[in-house]
CSV table of C-alpha atoms in Angstrom, one decimal:
chain,number,residue,atom,x,y,z
A,1,MET,CA,-15.5,40.2,8.7
A,2,MET,CA,-14.1,37.0,8.8
A,3,LYS,CA,-14.6,37.6,13.4
A,4,GLY,CA,-18.5,38.8,11.7
A,5,VAL,CA,-19.4,35.2,10.6
A,6,TYR,CA,-17.3,33.7,13.8
A,7,ASN,CA,-18.9,35.4,16.3
A,8,TRP,CA,-22.8,34.6,14.4
A,9,ILE,CA,-21.9,31.1,14.5
A,10,ASP,CA,-20.6,31.4,18.0
A,11,GLU,CA,-23.7,32.7,19.1
A,12,ARG,CA,-25.9,29.8,18.2
A,13,LEU,CA,-23.3,27.3,18.5
A,14,ASP,CA,-21.4,28.0,21.2
A,15,ILE,CA,-18.4,26.5,19.2
A,16,THR,CA,-15.6,28.2,21.2
A,17,PRO,CA,-15.0,25.5,23.9
A,18,MET,CA,-15.0,23.3,20.9
A,19,TRP,CA,-12.3,25.1,19.3
A,20,ARG,CA,-10.4,25.5,22.8
A,21,ASP,CA,-10.6,21.1,23.2
A,22,VAL,CA,-9.5,20.9,19.4
A,23,ALA,CA,-6.8,23.3,18.9
A,24,ASP,CA,-5.7,25.0,21.4
A,25,HIS,CA,-3.2,23.7,23.6
A,26,GLU,CA,0.5,24.0,24.3
A,27,VAL,CA,2.9,21.8,23.3
A,28,PRO,CA,6.3,21.4,25.6
A,29,GLU,CA,9.7,21.9,25.1
A,30,HIS,CA,10.5,18.4,24.8
A,31,VAL,CA,8.6,17.3,22.1
A,32,ASN,CA,9.8,21.1,19.9
A,33,PRO,CA,12.1,20.3,17.4
A,34,ALA,CA,13.2,24.1,17.7
A,35,HIS,CA,14.0,23.4,21.0
A,36,HIS,CA,16.0,20.0,20.2
A,37,PHE,CA,16.4,18.7,17.5
A,38,SER,CA,16.5,14.8,18.4
A,39,ALA,CA,12.6,15.4,19.5
A,40,PHE,CA,12.1,15.2,15.5
A,41,VAL,CA,10.9,11.5,16.0
A,42,TYR,CA,7.7,13.2,17.3
A,43,CYS,CA,6.9,14.8,14.1
A,44,PHE,CA,6.4,10.8,12.6
A,45,GLY,CA,2.3,11.5,13.9
A,46,GLY,CA,1.8,14.1,12.4
A,47,LEU,CA,3.1,13.3,9.2
A,48,THR,CA,1.3,10.2,9.1
A,49,PHE,CA,-1.8,11.9,9.3
A,50,PHE,CA,-0.3,14.3,6.4
A,51,ILE,CA,-0.2,11.6,4.1
A,52,THR,CA,-2.9,9.8,5.5
A,53,VAL,CA,-4.9,13.0,4.4
A,54,ILE,CA,-3.2,13.0,0.6
A,55,GLN,CA,-4.3,9.3,0.7
A,56,ILE,CA,-7.8,10.4,1.1
A,57,LEU,CA,-7.8,13.1,-1.5
A,58,SER,CA,-6.2,11.8,-4.6
A,59,GLY,CA,-7.8,8.8,-3.6
A,60,MET,CA,-11.1,10.7,-4.1
A,61,PHE,CA,-9.6,11.8,-7.4
A,62,LEU,CA,-9.2,8.6,-8.4
A,63,THR,CA,-12.9,7.0,-7.8
A,64,MET,CA,-13.6,9.5,-10.7
A,65,TYR,CA,-12.1,7.3,-13.1
A,66,PHE,CA,-11.8,4.1,-12.0
A,67,VAL,CA,-14.4,1.5,-12.9
A,68,PRO,CA,-14.4,-2.0,-11.2
A,69,ASP,CA,-15.2,-4.2,-13.1
A,70,ILE,CA,-12.9,-7.0,-14.5
A,71,ILE,CA,-13.0,-5.5,-17.6
A,72,ASN,CA,-12.5,-2.2,-17.4
A,73,ALA,CA,-10.3,-1.9,-14.4
A,74,TYR,CA,-7.6,-1.8,-16.2
A,75,LYS,CA,-8.2,0.1,-18.4
A,76,SER,CA,-9.2,3.1,-16.9
A,77,VAL,CA,-6.5,3.2,-14.9
A,78,ASP,CA,-4.5,2.8,-17.8
A,79,TYR,CA,-6.4,5.8,-19.1
A,80,LEU,CA,-6.0,7.8,-15.8
A,81,GLN,CA,-2.6,6.8,-15.9
A,82,HIS,CA,-1.4,7.5,-19.7
A,83,LYS,CA,-4.4,10.1,-21.0
A,84,VAL,CA,-5.6,12.1,-18.1
A,85,ALA,CA,-4.1,15.7,-18.0
A,86,PHE,CA,-2.0,15.1,-14.5
A,87,GLY,CA,-3.7,11.2,-13.7
A,88,GLY,CA,-0.3,9.5,-13.5
A,89,ILE,CA,0.7,12.3,-11.3
A,90,VAL,CA,-2.3,11.6,-8.7
A,91,ARG,CA,-2.0,8.2,-8.9
A,92,GLY,CA,1.3,8.5,-8.1
A,93,MET,CA,0.8,10.1,-5.0
A,94,HIS,CA,-2.1,7.4,-4.5
A,95,HIS,CA,0.3,4.4,-5.2
A,96,TRP,CA,3.6,5.8,-3.7
A,97,GLY,CA,1.7,7.5,-0.2
A,98,ALA,CA,0.7,4.4,0.2
A,99,SER,CA,4.2,2.9,1.4
A,100,LEU,CA,5.1,6.3,2.6
A,101,VAL,CA,2.4,6.4,5.1
A,102,ILE,CA,3.0,2.4,6.4
A,103,VAL,CA,6.9,4.0,6.4
A,104,MET,CA,5.6,6.9,8.8
A,105,MET,CA,3.2,4.7,10.9
A,106,PHE,CA,6.4,2.1,11.4
A,107,LEU,CA,8.3,4.7,12.3
A,108,HIS,CA,5.6,6.8,14.9
A,109,THR,CA,5.3,3.1,16.4
A,110,LEU,CA,8.9,2.9,16.8
A,111,ARG,CA,8.9,6.0,18.8
A,112,VAL,CA,6.3,5.4,21.0
A,113,PHE,CA,7.5,2.3,21.9
A,114,PHE,CA,11.0,2.8,23.0
A,115,THR,CA,9.8,6.6,24.3
A,116,GLY,CA,7.8,3.6,26.3
A,117,SER,CA,5.0,6.7,25.8
A,118,TYR,CA,2.3,3.4,25.9
A,119,LYS,CA,2.4,2.8,29.9
A,120,ALA,CA,-0.3,3.1,31.7
A,121,PRO,CA,-2.3,6.0,31.1
A,122,ARG,CA,-2.4,5.4,27.3
A,123,GLU,CA,-2.4,1.6,27.2
A,124,MET,CA,-6.1,1.9,25.1
A,125,ASN,CA,-4.7,4.6,23.2
A,126,TRP,CA,-1.3,2.3,21.6
A,127,VAL,CA,-4.2,-0.2,20.9
A,128,VAL,CA,-6.3,1.9,18.8
A,129,GLY,CA,-2.9,2.7,17.4
A,130,MET,CA,-1.9,-1.5,16.7
A,131,LEU,CA,-5.5,-1.0,15.6
A,132,ILE,CA,-4.9,1.9,12.6
A,133,PHE,CA,-1.8,-0.3,11.9
A,134,PHE,CA,-3.9,-3.5,10.6
A,135,ILE,CA,-6.3,-1.4,8.7
A,136,MET,CA,-3.6,-0.3,6.6
A,137,LEU,CA,-2.3,-3.1,6.2
A,138,GLY,CA,-5.7,-3.9,5.4
A,139,LEU,CA,-6.0,-1.4,3.1
A,140,GLY,CA,-2.7,-2.1,1.5
A,141,PHE,CA,-4.0,-5.2,0.4
A,142,THR,CA,-6.9,-4.3,-0.6
A,143,GLY,CA,-6.1,-1.4,-2.8
A,144,TYR,CA,-3.1,-3.2,-4.4
A,145,LEU,CA,-5.7,-5.4,-6.2
A,146,LEU,CA,-7.3,-2.8,-8.4
A,147,PRO,CA,-4.8,-1.9,-11.0
A,148,TRP,CA,-6.1,-5.7,-11.8
A,149,ASP,CA,-2.7,-6.0,-13.7
A,150,ASN,CA,-1.0,-9.6,-13.0
A,151,LYS,CA,1.0,-8.0,-10.6
A,152,ALA,CA,-1.9,-7.7,-8.9
A,153,TYR,CA,-3.9,-10.5,-9.4
A,154,PHE,CA,-1.3,-13.0,-8.4
A,155,ALA,CA,-0.3,-11.0,-5.5
A,156,THR,CA,-3.7,-11.2,-4.3
A,157,LYS,CA,-4.4,-15.1,-5.2
A,158,VAL,CA,-1.4,-15.9,-2.7
A,159,GLY,CA,-2.7,-13.7,0.1
A,160,ILE,CA,-5.9,-15.5,-0.3
A,161,GLN,CA,-3.8,-18.9,-0.6
A,162,ILE,CA,-2.4,-18.0,2.7
A,163,ALA,CA,-5.9,-17.0,5.0
A,164,GLU,CA,-6.6,-20.2,3.4
A,165,SER,CA,-4.6,-22.1,5.7
A,166,VAL,CA,-6.0,-20.9,8.8
A,167,PRO,CA,-7.2,-23.9,10.4
A,168,TYR,CA,-10.9,-24.5,10.2
A,169,ILE,CA,-13.0,-21.0,9.4
A,170,GLY,CA,-9.3,-20.9,6.2
A,171,THR,CA,-11.8,-21.9,3.5
A,172,TYR,CA,-14.4,-19.9,4.9
A,173,ILE,CA,-12.1,-16.6,4.8
A,174,LYS,CA,-11.5,-17.7,1.5
A,175,GLU,CA,-14.8,-17.1,0.4
A,176,LEU,CA,-15.3,-14.2,2.0
A,177,MET,CA,-12.7,-12.2,0.6
A,178,GLN,CA,-12.7,-13.7,-3.1
A,179,GLY,CA,-16.9,-13.7,-3.0
A,180,GLY,CA,-16.7,-16.9,-4.8
A,181,GLU,CA,-14.8,-19.3,-6.3
A,182,ILE,CA,-12.5,-18.0,-7.7
A,183,VAL,CA,-10.3,-14.5,-7.5
A,184,GLY,CA,-12.8,-13.0,-10.2
A,185,ALA,CA,-14.9,-10.2,-10.9
A,186,GLU,CA,-16.4,-10.6,-7.5
A,187,THR,CA,-13.4,-10.2,-5.6
A,188,LEU,CA,-13.1,-6.9,-7.7
A,189,THR,CA,-15.8,-4.8,-6.7
A,190,ARG,CA,-15.5,-6.2,-3.2
A,191,PHE,CA,-11.7,-5.3,-2.7
A,192,PHE,CA,-12.7,-1.8,-3.9
A,193,ALA,CA,-15.7,-1.8,-1.7
A,194,ILE,CA,-13.6,-2.5,2.0
A,195,HIS,CA,-10.5,-0.7,0.1
A,196,VAL,CA,-13.0,2.7,-0.5
A,197,PHE,CA,-15.8,2.2,2.1
A,198,PHE,CA,-15.1,0.0,5.0
A,199,LEU,CA,-11.4,0.1,6.0
A,200,PRO,CA,-11.4,3.9,6.1
A,201,GLY,CA,-14.6,4.1,7.7
A,202,ALA,CA,-13.0,2.2,10.3
A,203,LEU,CA,-10.3,4.5,10.0
A,204,LEU,CA,-11.6,7.4,10.5
A,205,ALA,CA,-13.6,6.1,13.4
A,206,LEU,CA,-10.0,4.9,15.1
A,207,LEU,CA,-8.2,7.9,14.0
A,208,ALA,CA,-10.5,10.1,15.8
A,209,ALA,CA,-10.6,7.6,18.7
A,210,HIS,CA,-6.6,8.2,19.2
A,211,PHE,CA,-6.7,11.8,18.6
A,212,PHE,CA,-9.3,12.7,21.3
A,213,MET,CA,-7.3,10.3,23.6
A,214,ILE,CA,-3.9,12.6,22.5
A,215,ARG,CA,-5.8,15.1,23.4
A,216,LYS,CA,-7.3,14.1,26.6
A,217,GLN,CA,-4.1,12.9,28.3
A,218,GLY,CA,-1.5,14.7,26.1
A,219,ILE,CA,1.5,14.1,25.2
A,220,SER,CA,3.8,11.7,27.6
A,221,GLY,CA,6.2,13.7,29.1
A,222,PRO,CA,10.1,14.3,28.6
A,223,LEU,CA,11.8,10.4,29.5
B,1,MET,CA,-37.7,35.2,32.8
B,2,ALA,CA,-38.5,32.9,34.5
B,3,HIS,CA,-34.6,31.0,33.9
B,4,GLY,CA,-32.6,33.9,34.9
B,5,HIS,CA,-31.1,35.0,31.4
B,6,LYS,CA,-28.3,37.4,31.2
B,7,SER,CA,-27.9,39.2,28.2
B,8,ASN,CA,-24.2,37.9,27.9
B,9,GLU,CA,-24.6,34.5,28.5
B,10,LYS,CA,-24.4,32.6,25.3
B,11,VAL,CA,-27.5,30.6,24.3
B,12,VAL,CA,-27.1,27.4,25.3
B,13,PHE,CA,-29.7,24.3,25.2
B,14,VAL,CA,-29.9,21.4,27.3
B,15,GLY,CA,-30.8,19.4,23.9
B,16,ASP,CA,-34.7,20.2,24.1
B,17,SER,CA,-34.6,24.0,22.9
B,18,ARG,CA,-37.1,25.5,25.5
B,19,VAL,CA,-35.3,25.0,27.8
B,20,ARG,CA,-31.9,26.9,28.4
B,21,LYS,CA,-28.8,25.6,30.1
B,22,LYS,CA,-26.8,27.1,33.4
B,23,ALA,CA,-24.7,29.1,33.1
B,24,LYS,CA,-21.8,26.8,34.2
B,25,THR,CA,-19.8,27.8,37.0
B,26,GLY,CA,-16.8,28.9,35.8
B,27,PRO,CA,-15.4,30.2,32.2
B,28,SER,CA,-13.6,27.3,30.8
B,29,ILE,CA,-10.3,28.8,29.5
B,30,PRO,CA,-7.5,27.0,30.1
B,31,PRO,CA,-4.4,27.9,31.6
B,32,ASP,CA,-1.9,29.9,30.7
B,33,TYR,CA,1.3,28.2,28.8
B,34,SER,CA,3.4,30.5,30.7
B,35,SER,CA,1.9,28.5,33.9
B,36,TYR,CA,3.7,25.2,31.8
B,37,PRO,CA,7.4,24.5,32.4
B,38,GLY,CA,9.6,24.6,30.2
B,39,LYS,CA,9.7,26.8,27.3
B,40,SER,CA,6.0,25.7,25.5
B,41,GLU,CA,4.7,27.3,23.4
B,42,ALA,CA,1.1,27.5,21.7
B,43,PHE,CA,-0.2,24.6,19.1
B,44,ILE,CA,-2.0,27.3,17.1
B,45,PRO,CA,-0.2,28.9,15.2
B,46,ASN,CA,3.4,28.6,16.5
B,47,PHE,CA,3.8,25.0,16.6
B,48,LEU,CA,1.6,24.5,13.4
B,49,LEU,CA,3.6,26.5,11.6
B,50,LYS,CA,6.3,24.7,12.3
B,51,GLU,CA,4.9,21.5,11.3
B,52,TRP,CA,4.0,22.9,8.6
B,53,MET,CA,6.8,23.9,7.1
B,54,VAL,CA,8.4,19.8,7.7
B,55,GLY,CA,5.3,18.9,6.0
B,56,VAL,CA,6.5,20.9,2.8
B,57,VAL,CA,10.1,19.2,2.9
B,58,VAL,CA,8.3,16.0,2.8
B,59,LEU,CA,5.7,16.8,0.1
B,60,VAL,CA,8.4,18.6,-2.0
B,61,GLY,CA,10.6,15.1,-2.0
B,62,PHE,CA,7.5,13.1,-2.1
B,63,LEU,CA,6.0,15.4,-5.3
B,64,VAL,CA,9.4,15.0,-6.6
B,65,LEU,CA,9.4,11.4,-5.7
B,66,THR,CA,5.8,11.2,-7.7
B,67,ILE,CA,7.2,12.7,-11.0
B,68,ALA,CA,10.5,10.6,-11.4
B,69,GLU,CA,8.5,7.3,-11.1
B,70,PRO,CA,5.1,7.1,-12.3
B,71,ALA,CA,3.0,4.2,-10.5
B,72,PRO,CA,4.2,0.7,-12.3
B,73,LEU,CA,1.0,-0.9,-14.2
B,74,GLY,CA,1.7,-4.3,-15.9
B,75,TYR,CA,-0.4,-6.2,-18.3
B,76,PRO,CA,-3.8,-6.7,-18.0
B,77,ALA,CA,-4.4,-9.5,-15.2
B,78,ASP,CA,-4.1,-12.7,-17.4
B,79,PRO,CA,-5.5,-16.6,-14.7
B,80,THR,CA,-3.9,-18.2,-17.3
B,81,ASN,CA,-0.9,-17.2,-17.1
B,82,ALA,CA,1.5,-20.0,-15.5
B,83,ALA,CA,5.0,-17.9,-15.5
B,84,PHE,CA,3.8,-15.0,-13.7
B,85,ILE,CA,6.6,-14.6,-10.5
B,86,PRO,CA,3.4,-13.5,-7.5
B,87,MET,CA,4.8,-10.6,-5.8
B,88,PRO,CA,3.2,-8.6,-2.6
B,89,ASP,CA,3.9,-5.5,-1.3
B,90,TRP,CA,7.2,-4.8,-0.2
B,91,TYR,CA,6.2,-4.7,3.5
B,92,PHE,CA,4.0,-7.8,3.4
B,93,LEU,CA,7.6,-9.3,2.0
B,94,PHE,CA,8.9,-10.6,5.8
B,95,LEU,CA,5.9,-12.4,6.2
B,96,TYR,CA,5.9,-13.6,2.2
B,97,GLN,CA,9.2,-15.0,2.8
B,98,PHE,CA,8.6,-16.1,6.6
B,99,LEU,CA,6.1,-18.4,5.5
B,100,LYS,CA,8.9,-19.9,3.2
B,101,LEU,CA,10.7,-20.9,6.5
B,102,GLN,CA,11.0,-25.0,6.8
B,103,TYR,CA,9.2,-25.0,10.3
B,104,VAL,CA,6.5,-22.5,9.2
B,105,SER,CA,5.7,-23.8,5.9
B,106,LYS,CA,3.5,-27.4,4.4
B,107,ASP,CA,2.6,-29.5,7.3
B,108,TYR,CA,3.1,-26.7,9.3
B,109,VAL,CA,1.8,-23.9,8.0
B,110,VAL,CA,-0.2,-22.8,10.4
B,111,LEU,CA,2.4,-21.9,13.2
B,112,GLY,CA,3.4,-19.8,10.3
B,113,THR,CA,0.0,-18.1,8.9
B,114,VAL,CA,-1.7,-18.3,12.4
B,115,GLY,CA,0.5,-19.7,15.0
B,116,ILE,CA,4.1,-17.4,15.4
B,117,PRO,CA,2.5,-13.6,14.1
B,118,GLY,CA,-0.5,-14.6,16.0
B,119,VAL,CA,2.0,-14.2,18.8
B,120,ALA,CA,4.4,-11.6,17.5
B,121,PHE,CA,1.6,-9.1,16.5
B,122,GLY,CA,-0.7,-10.1,19.5
B,123,ALA,CA,2.1,-8.9,22.0
B,124,LEU,CA,2.6,-5.8,20.2
B,125,LEU,CA,-1.0,-4.9,20.2
B,126,LEU,CA,-1.2,-6.1,24.0
B,127,ALA,CA,1.9,-4.5,24.9
B,128,PRO,CA,1.7,-2.2,27.5
B,129,PHE,CA,-0.7,-5.0,28.7
B,130,LEU,CA,3.0,-7.1,29.0
B,131,ASP,CA,5.1,-4.2,30.0
B,132,THR,CA,3.9,-2.9,32.7
B,133,GLY,CA,7.0,-1.5,34.7
B,134,LYS,CA,7.0,2.4,35.6
B,135,GLU,CA,10.7,2.6,33.8
B,136,ARG,CA,10.4,4.0,30.3
B,137,ARG,CA,13.2,4.2,28.9
B,138,PHE,CA,14.2,1.8,26.6
B,139,TYR,CA,17.8,0.5,28.1
B,140,ARG,CA,16.0,0.2,31.3
B,141,ARG,CA,13.5,-2.3,29.3
B,142,PRO,CA,15.9,-4.9,28.7
B,143,ILE,CA,13.8,-7.8,27.6
B,144,THR,CA,10.9,-4.9,26.2
B,145,ALA,CA,13.8,-3.7,23.9
B,146,ILE,CA,15.8,-6.8,23.0
B,147,LEU,CA,12.9,-8.9,21.7
B,148,MET,CA,12.0,-5.5,19.6
B,149,PHE,CA,15.3,-4.8,18.5
B,150,MET,CA,15.2,-9.0,17.4
B,151,SER,CA,12.0,-8.6,15.9
B,152,LEU,CA,13.0,-5.5,13.9
B,153,ILE,CA,16.2,-7.4,12.6
B,154,SER,CA,14.5,-10.6,11.6
B,155,VAL,CA,11.9,-8.2,9.6
B,156,PHE,CA,14.7,-6.1,7.9
B,157,TYR,CA,16.7,-9.7,6.7
B,158,LEU,CA,13.3,-11.4,5.8
B,159,THR,CA,12.5,-8.3,3.5
B,160,LYS,CA,16.1,-7.8,2.0
B,161,GLN,CA,16.0,-11.8,1.4
B,162,SER,CA,12.9,-12.2,0.0
B,163,TRP,CA,13.7,-9.2,-2.5
B,164,ASP,CA,17.1,-10.7,-3.4
B,165,HIS,CA,15.0,-14.4,-4.3
B,166,TYR,CA,12.7,-11.9,-6.3
B,167,GLN,CA,15.3,-11.3,-8.1
B,168,HIS,CA,17.6,-14.4,-8.8
B,169,GLU,CA,14.1,-15.8,-10.0
B,170,LEU,CA,13.5,-13.4,-12.2
B,171,LYS,CA,17.3,-13.8,-13.2
B,172,LEU,CA,17.0,-17.6,-13.6
B,173,THR,CA,13.6,-17.9,-15.6
B,174,ASN,CA,15.0,-14.3,-17.7
B,175,THR,CA,12.0,-11.9,-17.2
B,176,ILE,CA,11.7,-8.7,-16.9
B,177,PRO,CA,8.4,-7.5,-14.5
B,178,GLU,CA,5.8,-6.7,-16.8
B,179,HIS,CA,5.7,-2.8,-15.4
B,180,ILE,CA,9.5,-2.5,-16.7
B,181,LEU,CA,9.2,-4.0,-19.7
B,182,ARG,CA,6.1,-1.8,-20.7
B,183,GLU,CA,7.1,1.2,-20.0
B,184,GLU,CA,10.5,0.4,-21.8
B,185,LYS,CA,8.0,-0.9,-25.4
B,186,ALA,CA,5.8,2.2,-24.3
B,187,ARG,CA,9.3,4.5,-24.5
B,188,GLU,CA,10.7,2.5,-27.9
B,189,ALA,CA,7.1,3.8,-29.3
B,190,ALA,CA,7.1,7.6,-28.9
B,191,GLU,CA,10.4,7.3,-29.7
B,192,LYS,CA,9.9,5.8,-33.1
B,193,GLY,CA,6.4,8.3,-33.3
B,194,GLN,CA,3.7,6.3,-32.4
B,195,GLU,CA,1.4,6.4,-30.0
B,196,PRO,CA,3.1,5.6,-26.5
B,197,GLY,CA,1.1,4.0,-23.4
B,198,GLY,CA,-1.6,1.7,-24.3
B,199,GLU,CA,-1.8,-2.3,-23.9
B,200,ALA,CA,0.8,-4.2,-25.4
B,201,ALA,CA,-1.3,-4.3,-28.7
B,202,ALA,CA,2.0,-4.5,-31.3
B,203,ALA,CA,2.4,-8.5,-31.0
B,204,ALA,CA,-1.7,-9.2,-30.7
B,205,ASP,CA,-2.3,-7.8,-33.7
B,206,ILE,CA,-0.6,-9.4,-36.0
B,207,PRO,CA,-1.7,-12.2,-38.2
B,208,LEU,CA,-0.5,-15.4,-38.6
B,209,VAL,CA,0.2,-15.9,-42.2
B,210,ASP,CA,-1.1,-19.6,-43.2
B,211,LYS,CA,-2.7,-20.4,-41.1
B,212,ASP,CA,-4.0,-23.6,-42.5
B,213,ASP,CA,0.1,-25.0,-43.3
B,214,PRO,CA,0.3,-27.9,-41.8
B,215,ALA,CA,3.1,-26.9,-39.9
B,216,VAL,CA,1.1,-25.6,-37.6
B,217,GLU,CA,0.1,-29.3,-35.9
B,218,ILE,CA,4.8,-29.4,-36.2
B,219,THR,CA,4.0,-26.6,-33.3
B,220,LYS,CA,1.3,-29.0,-30.6
B,221,LYS,CA,3.2,-31.8,-31.3
B,222,ALA,CA,6.0,-30.4,-30.6
B,223,GLN,CA,4.9,-28.5,-27.8
B,224,CYS,CA,5.8,-25.5,-29.0
B,225,VAL,CA,2.3,-24.7,-27.9
B,226,ALA,CA,3.3,-25.1,-24.2
B,227,CYS,CA,5.2,-22.1,-23.7
B,228,HIS,CA,4.2,-19.8,-26.0
B,229,GLY,CA,0.5,-20.1,-26.2
B,230,ALA,CA,-2.1,-22.2,-27.5
B,231,ASP,CA,-2.0,-18.4,-29.7
B,232,LEU,CA,1.7,-18.5,-30.4
B,233,LYS,CA,1.5,-14.8,-28.9
B,234,GLY,CA,4.0,-15.8,-26.9
B,235,ASN,CA,4.9,-14.3,-23.2
B,236,GLU,CA,6.1,-10.9,-23.5
B,237,GLY,CA,7.0,-10.6,-19.1
B,238,ALA,CA,8.9,-14.3,-19.0
B,239,GLY,CA,10.7,-13.2,-22.2
B,240,ILE,CA,8.7,-15.5,-24.3
B,241,PRO,CA,8.5,-14.5,-27.9
B,242,SER,CA,5.3,-14.4,-30.3
B,243,PHE,CA,5.4,-16.8,-33.0
B,244,HIS,CA,3.2,-13.9,-34.9
B,245,GLY,CA,5.7,-11.6,-37.0
B,246,ILE,CA,8.8,-13.8,-36.1
B,247,GLY,CA,10.2,-13.7,-39.7
B,248,ASP,CA,10.8,-9.7,-39.3
B,249,THR,CA,12.9,-10.9,-36.3
B,250,PHE,CA,14.5,-14.0,-37.9
B,251,THR,CA,15.6,-15.7,-40.6
B,252,LYS,CA,15.1,-19.0,-41.6
B,253,GLU,CA,18.5,-20.1,-40.9
B,254,GLU,CA,18.1,-18.4,-37.5
B,255,LEU,CA,15.0,-20.5,-36.6
B,256,VAL,CA,16.0,-23.4,-37.7
B,257,ASP,CA,19.6,-22.8,-34.8
B,258,ILE,CA,17.5,-21.7,-32.8
B,259,VAL,CA,14.9,-24.7,-33.2
B,260,THR,CA,17.6,-27.1,-33.3
B,261,ASN,CA,19.5,-26.0,-30.4
B,262,GLY,CA,18.2,-24.1,-28.8
B,263,LYS,CA,18.6,-20.7,-26.9
B,264,ASN,CA,18.2,-19.1,-23.2
B,265,ASN,CA,15.4,-21.4,-21.8
B,266,MET,CA,13.7,-22.5,-24.6
B,267,PRO,CA,15.4,-26.5,-25.1
B,268,SER,CA,17.0,-27.7,-28.2
B,269,PHE,CA,14.0,-29.8,-30.2
B,270,LYS,CA,16.3,-31.7,-32.5
B,271,ASP,CA,15.6,-35.8,-30.5
B,272,LYS,CA,11.8,-34.7,-31.0
B,273,LEU,CA,11.2,-33.2,-34.1
B,274,SER,CA,13.1,-34.8,-38.0
B,275,PRO,CA,15.2,-32.2,-40.2
B,276,GLU,CA,12.2,-32.3,-42.7
B,277,GLU,CA,9.9,-31.4,-40.2
B,278,ILE,CA,11.9,-28.7,-38.3
B,279,ASP,CA,12.4,-27.7,-42.0
B,280,GLN,CA,8.8,-27.5,-42.8
B,281,LEU,CA,8.3,-25.7,-39.4
B,282,THR,CA,10.8,-23.2,-39.8
B,283,THR,CA,9.4,-22.4,-43.4
B,284,TRP,CA,6.2,-21.6,-41.8
B,285,LEU,CA,7.9,-19.4,-38.9
B,286,ALA,CA,10.2,-17.1,-41.5
B,287,LYS,CA,7.3,-16.4,-43.6
B,288,GLN,CA,6.0,-14.7,-40.6
B,289,LYS,CA,6.3,-11.2,-41.6
B,290,LYS,CA,4.3,-8.0,-41.1
B,291,ALA,CA,1.7,-7.4,-43.8
């Protein structure tokens, strides 16, 4: 049955080469923890992606309840956390996943750094990886405001104050981030949009580039 | 057919569905795994299954954490709350603490916000173009490795310092972080059989008794309102009690003692208020009981 469906699609779209490009490749011995236990350091990249998927899924469920305005943001998070069945679990996954993804990405970055895997011909992939790192930090910063409790509010205020101290363009950055004179209603909707649309869009594009390059170049050889 | 269509050929077009693409010269089958050196194995399904097992272990640990430690939630944002100690998420703490160092703050803040982080993150971003040697082992690239180790040590040190600083500040101001305070209150409420969770409505809902009492003027004159708030509801996060319902917590004698001699962070008011005023004020405060 599955084979029949596959063949039916394959006849029309010729997906076999695509499938080969994506999935059908060998994993060399030196990155396989089954052969060398120390190779577990090569798992961090995959785990970062795994947690990222969890973040995207849990985030999608959170938006079913979250209301991005200053009156209801806190109330909706409160309702989600304490009243909705398993709401606390979904929010917990998103909250702790946000930290875990930073940890995994940090470890992945260190692995790549200390194995010198960023060297030719993989320079571009390293740069894209660092851009993903910055996007993730941006997601962390914008997501922190959304529950709209005191911790969120004052951390954002301080963050924007720091951005303001940049010479010449500081005040423009501040207004761009705040969307107005103060950290308020506009800031919340803005951060919500950035957190849910802008940054994830950029993230997915960069991830695609990251994976495309790793498939094209293969994993770096043993040291 | 003009295109020389073969029956075993997959239908591939060149972008216009009327023009078929020519058959490829050879099949695009990747080389067999046995042609690679070492004990390689197929990504799908062999390796991915193993990696998925690692993923499952991580997932179980992650879910245990999620269930054991609910995501924190404090009290609703109040821009007028002057007592709140701002705190970014933990992975920004090193930058936050860094900006408190002497030569990257105040007059030199540009060095702190743009200069040094710009150089550090810029170097990280462009690492492949700065470290261009062929050598990959880190112990054969001492400069790169030492720079990275030093940055890591600084980041860990600054993060730790920032956290200790925060804990110290909490102790100094006698503050319990709001999300913890809120959780405790919810637990207490649940033990009493009330509705758990929800906003901190308890203090807010108790009305003031004798709102027109002259003692209310004393609270303004003595600057009680400066800490306990214009609505006299205090600030739970900072451990400042509400006046609403305070008669349930303290007797008049205790209140006289607190106002006269101070308590915790509250200063003594014996120089600012006469004994008669203290008497008048505390008589009124002692009347503040839940109806």
